Amino acid sequence: MNKKISIFLLLITTLSHGMEKMYDENCDEKTAQKNINEYATTHQKSHDVAAIALMQTNDHYKQIYEKIDHLFDIADDPNQQFTEEDLSDSWYVNATCGKETLLSCTYQVNLSCIQLQKIKTLIDAGVDVRNSINNSLLNRICHHRKEKIGSIKSISLMYKNLPGLNDKSLNLLKDLSAPTVQLEEFQLKQLLTIANLLLEHGADPNFQLSDEHNSPLIEAVAYSIDKEYAHLLVWYNADPCKIVVSPICCGYTYERKCSAFDLETTGWLKKVVDEKQQTIFKCWLFKQHDFGELTLLQDIMSFIRYKIWEVGKNSFKAVQSEKII
């Protein structure tokens, strides 16, 4: 029995040693990065954890870990900016630390001081906006925009719900709260800009972490409608007919299949979708023709007239050609 245990332990030791040699053999930085990817995928770990696990096999893993740590320190600090050298290797740009990427960490650090320039720098450096962590920022942005919209509405309601205020006192109160409102409105625009950058660089507007999570458009129309954000998502091809199993609506989670159209009952969303379809149709219809600023019905009539004229012109050319022959 003891002999069998000894053989088993020897086998485990040999396999472990072989694994260590596999990660160690001819290991330059690129090979080390590839090994970290494999280890992270196999063990479902982040890149920094994988680098720590492999650190004992080769100094390259320690150097990689230290650079990942350095980059996330910059992402954490609003007073620091990435240099061109920091982001010269796309592998580091897309490295993970815990459940965050450089992009998600930069976004999340301090929403009272949004690091828009740093986010632009990361996107320009080749961040993969379609991976699950970065793509889920579309939902986070929607959530944070709703918080800020709610804050602005609360301040507005406060003016109405304070009885006994004369005009002078009311104006003073508005002056005191004006900087807060202006900051919230400015950050609303910044959040929309970030969402636009993500979508512009290929983020999926229909992304869901799982079937139990909302899509960005569902998030935008559920509970309180963020029309501006929903409009942006629709124009980047968010599907209003996409069925979600467990959306959050009016603060409650309930089990039923529904789409964004089911949740937005005022007809506003349908109007946005129709407007987009008409605009695309008009652009497609008149790509080669300039008919000026006309309504869709007038455009269609003008297009029909043009086609009749074009068919007539071609028919005339055909007839003339037959006469010559």
GROMACS .gro file of C-alpha atoms in nm:
model
  325
    1MET     CA    1   0.000   0.000   0.000
    2ASN     CA    2   0.280   0.240   0.098
    3LYS     CA    3   0.461   0.149  -0.221
    4LYS     CA    4   0.153   0.245  -0.429
    5ILE     CA    5   0.127   0.579  -0.249
    6SER     CA    6   0.497   0.647  -0.308
    7ILE     CA    7   0.460   0.572  -0.680
    8PHE     CA    8   0.152   0.801  -0.699
    9LEU     CA    9   0.335   1.088  -0.528
   10LEU     CA   10   0.634   1.037  -0.754
   11LEU     CA   11   0.405   1.056  -1.057
   12ILE     CA   12   0.243   1.378  -0.933
   13THR     CA   13   0.587   1.533  -0.869
   14THR     CA   14   0.708   1.430  -1.214
   15LEU     CA   15   0.398   1.577  -1.385
   16SER     CA   16   0.431   1.903  -1.189
   17HIS     CA   17   0.799   1.925  -1.278
   18GLY     CA   18   0.712   1.860  -1.643
   19MET     CA   19   0.447   2.135  -1.636
   20GLU     CA   20   0.701   2.374  -1.484
   21LYS     CA   21   0.955   2.291  -1.755
   22MET     CA   22   0.687   2.339  -2.022
   23TYR     CA   23   0.624   2.693  -1.903
   24ASP     CA   24   0.996   2.757  -1.856
   25GLU     CA   25   1.144   2.627  -2.179
   26ASN     CA   26   1.274   2.897  -2.419
   27CYS     CA   27   1.054   3.152  -2.247
   28ASP     CA   28   1.080   3.504  -2.388
   29GLU     CA   29   0.819   3.772  -2.314
   30LYS     CA   30   0.582   3.675  -2.597
   31THR     CA   31   0.600   3.307  -2.499
   32ALA     CA   32   0.537   3.404  -2.136
   33GLN     CA   33   0.231   3.607  -2.240
   34LYS     CA   34   0.098   3.309  -2.438
   35ASN     CA   35   0.154   3.079  -2.140
   36ILE     CA   36  -0.026   3.325  -1.910
   37ASN     CA   37  -0.322   3.328  -2.152
   38GLU     CA   38  -0.334   2.947  -2.151
   39TYR     CA   39  -0.305   2.925  -1.773
   40ALA     CA   40  -0.569   3.196  -1.721
   41THR     CA   41  -0.812   3.024  -1.959
   42THR     CA   42  -0.753   2.676  -1.818
   43HIS     CA   43  -0.786   2.782  -1.454
   44GLN     CA   44  -1.039   3.065  -1.514
   45LYS     CA   45  -0.807   3.320  -1.359
   46SER     CA   46  -0.713   3.677  -1.447
   47HIS     CA   47  -0.379   3.756  -1.612
   48ASP     CA   48  -0.221   3.895  -1.295
   49VAL     CA   49  -0.311   3.583  -1.095
   50ALA     CA   50  -0.180   3.358  -1.374
   51ALA     CA   51   0.147   3.554  -1.381
   52ILE     CA   52   0.187   3.510  -1.004
   53ALA     CA   53   0.121   3.137  -1.034
   54LEU     CA   54   0.390   3.100  -1.303
   55MET     CA   55   0.632   3.345  -1.147
   56GLN     CA   56   0.847   3.073  -0.989
   57THR     CA   57   0.927   2.920  -1.329
   58ASN     CA   58   1.078   3.223  -1.504
   59ASP     CA   59   1.167   3.586  -1.435
   60HIS     CA   60   0.966   3.697  -1.739
   61TYR     CA   61   0.643   3.623  -1.550
   62LYS     CA   62   0.751   3.851  -1.267
   63GLN     CA   63   0.829   4.133  -1.512
   64ILE     CA   64   0.490   4.087  -1.679
   65TYR     CA   65   0.311   4.089  -1.344
   66GLU     CA   66   0.494   4.409  -1.242
   67LYS     CA   67   0.398   4.581  -1.569
   68ILE     CA   68   0.031   4.476  -1.532
   69ASP     CA   69   0.037   4.609  -1.176
   70HIS     CA   70   0.196   4.935  -1.295
   71LEU     CA   71  -0.067   4.987  -1.568
   72PHE     CA   72  -0.355   4.924  -1.328
   73ASP     CA   73  -0.200   5.176  -1.086
   74ILE     CA   74  -0.218   5.435  -1.366
   75ALA     CA   75  -0.578   5.336  -1.442
   76ASP     CA   76  -0.660   5.381  -1.071
   77ASP     CA   77  -0.505   5.727  -1.045
   78PRO     CA   78  -0.689   6.019  -1.213
   79ASN     CA   79  -0.368   6.224  -1.188
   80GLN     CA   80  -0.171   5.987  -1.412
   81GLN     CA   81  -0.194   5.927  -1.786
   82PHE     CA   82  -0.075   5.635  -1.997
   83THR     CA   83   0.230   5.698  -2.213
   84GLU     CA   84   0.271   5.571  -2.568
   85GLU     CA   85   0.525   5.318  -2.438
   86ASP     CA   86   0.282   5.194  -2.171
   87LEU     CA   87   0.031   5.096  -2.438
   88SER     CA   88   0.267   4.990  -2.718
   89ASP     CA   89   0.189   4.619  -2.663
   90SER     CA   90  -0.178   4.531  -2.721
   91TRP     CA   91  -0.146   4.229  -2.491
   92TYR     CA   92  -0.101   4.458  -2.190
   93VAL     CA   93  -0.380   4.687  -2.312
   94ASN     CA   94  -0.619   4.391  -2.279
   95ALA     CA   95  -0.470   4.233  -1.967
   96THR     CA   96  -0.704   4.154  -1.677
   97CYS     CA   97  -0.666   4.206  -1.305
   98GLY     CA   98  -0.931   4.039  -1.092
   99LYS     CA   99  -1.260   4.101  -1.271
  100GLU     CA  100  -1.145   4.424  -1.436
  101THR     CA  101  -0.967   4.530  -1.753
  102LEU     CA  102  -0.767   4.852  -1.786
  103LEU     CA  103  -1.067   5.009  -1.959
  104SER     CA  104  -1.327   4.902  -1.702
  105CYS     CA  105  -1.096   5.001  -1.417
  106THR     CA  106  -1.034   5.344  -1.570
  107TYR     CA  107  -1.409   5.392  -1.615
  108GLN     CA  108  -1.506   5.272  -1.268
  109VAL     CA  109  -1.245   5.445  -1.051
  110ASN     CA  110  -1.415   5.773  -0.974
  111LEU     CA  111  -1.741   5.860  -1.143
  112SER     CA  112  -1.737   6.205  -0.988
  113CYS     CA  113  -1.426   6.266  -1.203
  114ILE     CA  114  -1.473   6.070  -1.525
  115GLN     CA  115  -1.141   5.992  -1.695
  116LEU     CA  116  -1.264   6.050  -2.049
  117GLN     CA  117  -0.925   6.128  -2.204
  118LYS     CA  118  -0.769   5.818  -2.052
  119ILE     CA  119  -1.057   5.606  -2.184
  120LYS     CA  120  -1.011   5.754  -2.534
  121THR     CA  121  -0.638   5.674  -2.514
  122LEU     CA  122  -0.707   5.311  -2.423
  123ILE     CA  123  -0.963   5.269  -2.703
  124ASP     CA  124  -0.722   5.422  -2.955
  125ALA     CA  125  -0.455   5.180  -2.830
  126GLY     CA  126  -0.666   4.882  -2.935
  127VAL     CA  127  -0.877   4.779  -2.637
  128ASP     CA  128  -1.107   4.488  -2.721
  129VAL     CA  129  -1.443   4.655  -2.654
  130ARG     CA  130  -1.632   4.334  -2.737
  131ASN     CA  131  -1.496   4.120  -2.454
  132SER     CA  132  -1.745   4.048  -2.176
  133ILE     CA  133  -1.594   4.292  -1.922
  134ASN     CA  134  -1.563   4.591  -2.155
  135ASN     CA  135  -1.887   4.531  -2.344
  136SER     CA  136  -2.079   4.519  -2.015
  137LEU     CA  137  -1.976   4.884  -1.964
  138LEU     CA  138  -2.275   4.973  -2.185
  139ASN     CA  139  -2.502   4.851  -1.905
  140ARG     CA  140  -2.296   5.021  -1.634
  141ILE     CA  141  -2.312   5.350  -1.826
  142CYS     CA  142  -2.690   5.323  -1.852
  143HIS     CA  143  -2.717   5.257  -1.477
  144HIS     CA  144  -2.494   5.552  -1.388
  145ARG     CA  145  -2.674   5.785  -1.630
  146LYS     CA  146  -3.005   5.699  -1.462
  147GLU     CA  147  -2.853   5.779  -1.123
  148LYS     CA  148  -2.745   6.122  -1.245
  149ILE     CA  149  -3.079   6.189  -1.418
  150GLY     CA  150  -3.248   6.095  -1.090
  151SER     CA  151  -3.021   6.334  -0.899
  152ILE     CA  152  -3.111   6.624  -1.131
  153LYS     CA  153  -3.483   6.546  -1.100
  154SER     CA  154  -3.455   6.530  -0.720
  155ILE     CA  155  -3.303   6.878  -0.708
  156SER     CA  156  -3.578   7.009  -0.935
  157LEU     CA  157  -3.849   6.853  -0.717
  158MET     CA  158  -3.688   6.999  -0.407
  159TYR     CA  159  -3.766   7.351  -0.531
  160LYS     CA  160  -4.136   7.262  -0.568
  161ASN     CA  161  -4.172   7.077  -0.239
  162LEU     CA  162  -4.036   7.345  -0.008
  163PRO     CA  163  -4.335   7.552   0.107
  164GLY     CA  164  -4.313   7.910   0.223
  165LEU     CA  165  -4.016   8.013   0.009
  166ASN     CA  166  -4.030   8.357  -0.143
  167ASP     CA  167  -3.878   8.426  -0.484
  168LYS     CA  168  -3.553   8.556  -0.334
  169SER     CA  169  -3.500   8.244  -0.121
  170LEU     CA  170  -3.592   8.017  -0.412
  171ASN     CA  171  -3.344   8.189  -0.644
  172LEU     CA  172  -3.073   8.163  -0.378
  173LEU     CA  173  -3.142   7.790  -0.342
  174LYS     CA  174  -3.121   7.745  -0.718
  175ASP     CA  175  -2.793   7.935  -0.731
  176LEU     CA  176  -2.647   7.714  -0.458
  177SER     CA  177  -2.750   7.393  -0.632
  178ALA     CA  178  -2.665   7.512  -0.986
  179PRO     CA  179  -2.300   7.386  -0.979
  180THR     CA  180  -2.422   7.039  -0.879
  181VAL     CA  181  -2.678   7.031  -1.160
  182GLN     CA  182  -2.423   7.158  -1.413
  183LEU     CA  183  -2.172   6.891  -1.307
  184GLU     CA  184  -2.432   6.614  -1.331
  185GLU     CA  185  -2.540   6.735  -1.677
  186PHE     CA  186  -2.177   6.757  -1.792
  187GLN     CA  187  -2.110   6.402  -1.670
  188LEU     CA  188  -2.425   6.277  -1.842
  189LYS     CA  189  -2.274   6.399  -2.171
  190GLN     CA  190  -1.939   6.238  -2.085
  191LEU     CA  191  -2.106   5.904  -2.018
  192LEU     CA  192  -2.289   5.927  -2.350
  193THR     CA  193  -1.959   6.007  -2.522
  194ILE     CA  194  -1.798   5.695  -2.370
  195ALA     CA  195  -2.091   5.479  -2.484
  196ASN     CA  196  -2.066   5.629  -2.832
  197LEU     CA  197  -1.690   5.551  -2.842
  198LEU     CA  198  -1.752   5.190  -2.739
  199LEU     CA  199  -2.025   5.143  -3.000
  200GLU     CA  200  -1.824   5.321  -3.268
  201HIS     CA  201  -1.534   5.078  -3.211
  202GLY     CA  202  -1.750   4.767  -3.232
  203ALA     CA  203  -1.914   4.707  -2.893
  204ASP     CA  204  -2.228   4.492  -2.923
  205PRO     CA  205  -2.541   4.698  -2.837
  206ASN     CA  206  -2.733   4.372  -2.777
  207PHE     CA  207  -2.475   4.228  -2.534
  208GLN     CA  208  -2.591   4.030  -2.230
  209LEU     CA  209  -2.361   3.868  -1.972
  210SER     CA  210  -2.613   3.585  -1.954
  211ASP     CA  211  -2.982   3.518  -2.025
  212GLU     CA  212  -3.061   3.650  -1.676
  213HIS     CA  213  -2.901   3.989  -1.746
  214ASN     CA  214  -3.058   4.280  -1.929
  215SER     CA  215  -2.943   4.402  -2.267
  216PRO     CA  216  -2.838   4.771  -2.271
  217LEU     CA  217  -3.160   4.877  -2.447
  218ILE     CA  218  -3.378   4.692  -2.196
  219GLU     CA  219  -3.179   4.866  -1.921
  220ALA     CA  220  -3.242   5.202  -2.091
  221VAL     CA  221  -3.620   5.164  -2.116
  222ALA     CA  222  -3.692   4.972  -1.794
  223TYR     CA  223  -3.814   5.156  -1.481
  224SER     CA  224  -3.737   5.510  -1.602
  225ILE     CA  225  -3.659   5.579  -1.966
  226ASP     CA  226  -3.324   5.727  -2.064
  227LYS     CA  227  -3.439   5.845  -2.407
  228GLU     CA  228  -3.106   5.990  -2.514
  229TYR     CA  229  -2.920   5.667  -2.436
  230ALA     CA  230  -3.191   5.446  -2.589
  231HIS     CA  231  -3.178   5.660  -2.904
  232LEU     CA  232  -2.799   5.608  -2.931
  233LEU     CA  233  -2.834   5.230  -2.887
  234VAL     CA  234  -3.109   5.206  -3.151
  235TRP     CA  235  -2.896   5.396  -3.401
  236TYR     CA  236  -2.612   5.149  -3.339
  237ASN     CA  237  -2.849   4.860  -3.419
  238ALA     CA  238  -2.973   4.760  -3.074
  239ASP     CA  239  -3.262   4.520  -3.138
  240PRO     CA  240  -3.586   4.642  -2.972
  241CYS     CA  241  -3.747   4.303  -3.050
  242LYS     CA  242  -3.477   4.105  -2.866
  243ILE     CA  243  -3.646   3.887  -2.604
  244VAL     CA  244  -3.511   3.897  -2.250
  245VAL     CA  245  -3.620   3.638  -1.995
  246SER     CA  246  -3.596   3.828  -1.666
  247PRO     CA  247  -3.588   4.205  -1.716
  248ILE     CA  248  -3.600   4.452  -1.431
  249CYS     CA  249  -3.903   4.676  -1.468
  250CYS     CA  250  -4.043   4.921  -1.216
  251GLY     CA  251  -3.796   4.792  -0.956
  252TYR     CA  252  -3.920   4.431  -0.973
  253THR     CA  253  -3.772   4.121  -1.130
  254TYR     CA  254  -4.026   3.890  -1.281
  255GLU     CA  255  -4.017   3.579  -1.496
  256ARG     CA  256  -4.162   3.647  -1.839
  257LYS     CA  257  -4.033   3.689  -2.190
  258CYS     CA  258  -4.051   4.043  -2.321
  259SER     CA  259  -3.874   4.290  -2.545
  260ALA     CA  260  -3.790   4.661  -2.519
  261PHE     CA  261  -4.113   4.732  -2.711
  262ASP     CA  262  -4.308   4.548  -2.438
  263LEU     CA  263  -4.155   4.763  -2.164
  264GLU     CA  264  -4.177   5.099  -2.341
  265THR     CA  265  -4.555   5.139  -2.374
  266THR     CA  266  -4.581   5.510  -2.465
  267GLY     CA  267  -4.484   5.453  -2.829
  268TRP     CA  268  -4.172   5.667  -2.803
  269LEU     CA  269  -3.932   5.381  -2.881
  270LYS     CA  270  -4.130   5.271  -3.185
  271LYS     CA  271  -4.114   5.627  -3.315
  272VAL     CA  272  -3.733   5.628  -3.281
  273VAL     CA  273  -3.704   5.292  -3.458
  274ASP     CA  274  -3.937   5.408  -3.740
  275GLU     CA  275  -3.739   5.731  -3.775
  276LYS     CA  276  -3.415   5.534  -3.806
  277GLN     CA  277  -3.560   5.296  -4.064
  278GLN     CA  278  -3.697   5.583  -4.271
  279THR     CA  279  -3.364   5.765  -4.261
  280ILE     CA  280  -3.170   5.454  -4.365
  281PHE     CA  281  -3.424   5.388  -4.640
  282LYS     CA  282  -3.393   5.743  -4.766
  283CYS     CA  283  -3.012   5.727  -4.760
  284TRP     CA  284  -3.017   5.399  -4.950
  285LEU     CA  285  -3.285   5.517  -5.191
  286PHE     CA  286  -3.117   5.841  -5.286
  287LYS     CA  287  -2.752   5.755  -5.245
  288GLN     CA  288  -2.677   5.867  -5.599
  289HIS     CA  289  -2.935   6.144  -5.624
  290ASP     CA  290  -2.981   6.479  -5.459
  291PHE     CA  291  -3.347   6.573  -5.421
  292GLY     CA  292  -3.297   6.831  -5.147
  293GLU     CA  293  -3.483   6.843  -4.818
  294LEU     CA  294  -3.805   6.656  -4.889
  295THR     CA  295  -4.044   6.441  -4.688
  296LEU     CA  296  -4.029   6.063  -4.731
  297LEU     CA  297  -4.350   6.055  -4.939
  298GLN     CA  298  -4.221   6.333  -5.167
  299ASP     CA  299  -3.888   6.151  -5.191
  300ILE     CA  300  -4.056   5.830  -5.302
  301MET     CA  301  -4.261   6.014  -5.566
  302SER     CA  302  -3.949   6.192  -5.693
  303PHE     CA  303  -3.765   5.861  -5.703
  304ILE     CA  304  -4.048   5.699  -5.904
  305ARG     CA  305  -4.044   5.989  -6.151
  306TYR     CA  306  -3.666   5.959  -6.182
  307LYS     CA  307  -3.692   5.582  -6.246
  308ILE     CA  308  -3.961   5.635  -6.511
  309TRP     CA  309  -3.740   5.892  -6.678
  310GLU     CA  310  -3.436   5.658  -6.652
  311VAL     CA  311  -3.628   5.362  -6.801
  312GLY     CA  312  -3.757   5.588  -7.079
  313LYS     CA  313  -3.408   5.718  -7.153
  314ASN     CA  314  -3.264   5.364  -7.170
  315SER     CA  315  -3.553   5.247  -7.388
  316PHE     CA  316  -3.493   5.540  -7.623
  317LYS     CA  317  -3.121   5.448  -7.644
  318ALA     CA  318  -3.211   5.085  -7.721
  319VAL     CA  319  -3.451   5.190  -7.998
  320GLN     CA  320  -3.191   5.423  -8.148
  321SER     CA  321  -2.932   5.145  -8.142
  322GLU     CA  322  -3.172   4.910  -8.330
  323LYS     CA  323  -3.232   5.178  -8.594
  324ILE     CA  324  -2.858   5.219  -8.650
  325ILE     CA  325  -2.813   4.841  -8.688
   0.00000   0.00000   0.00000
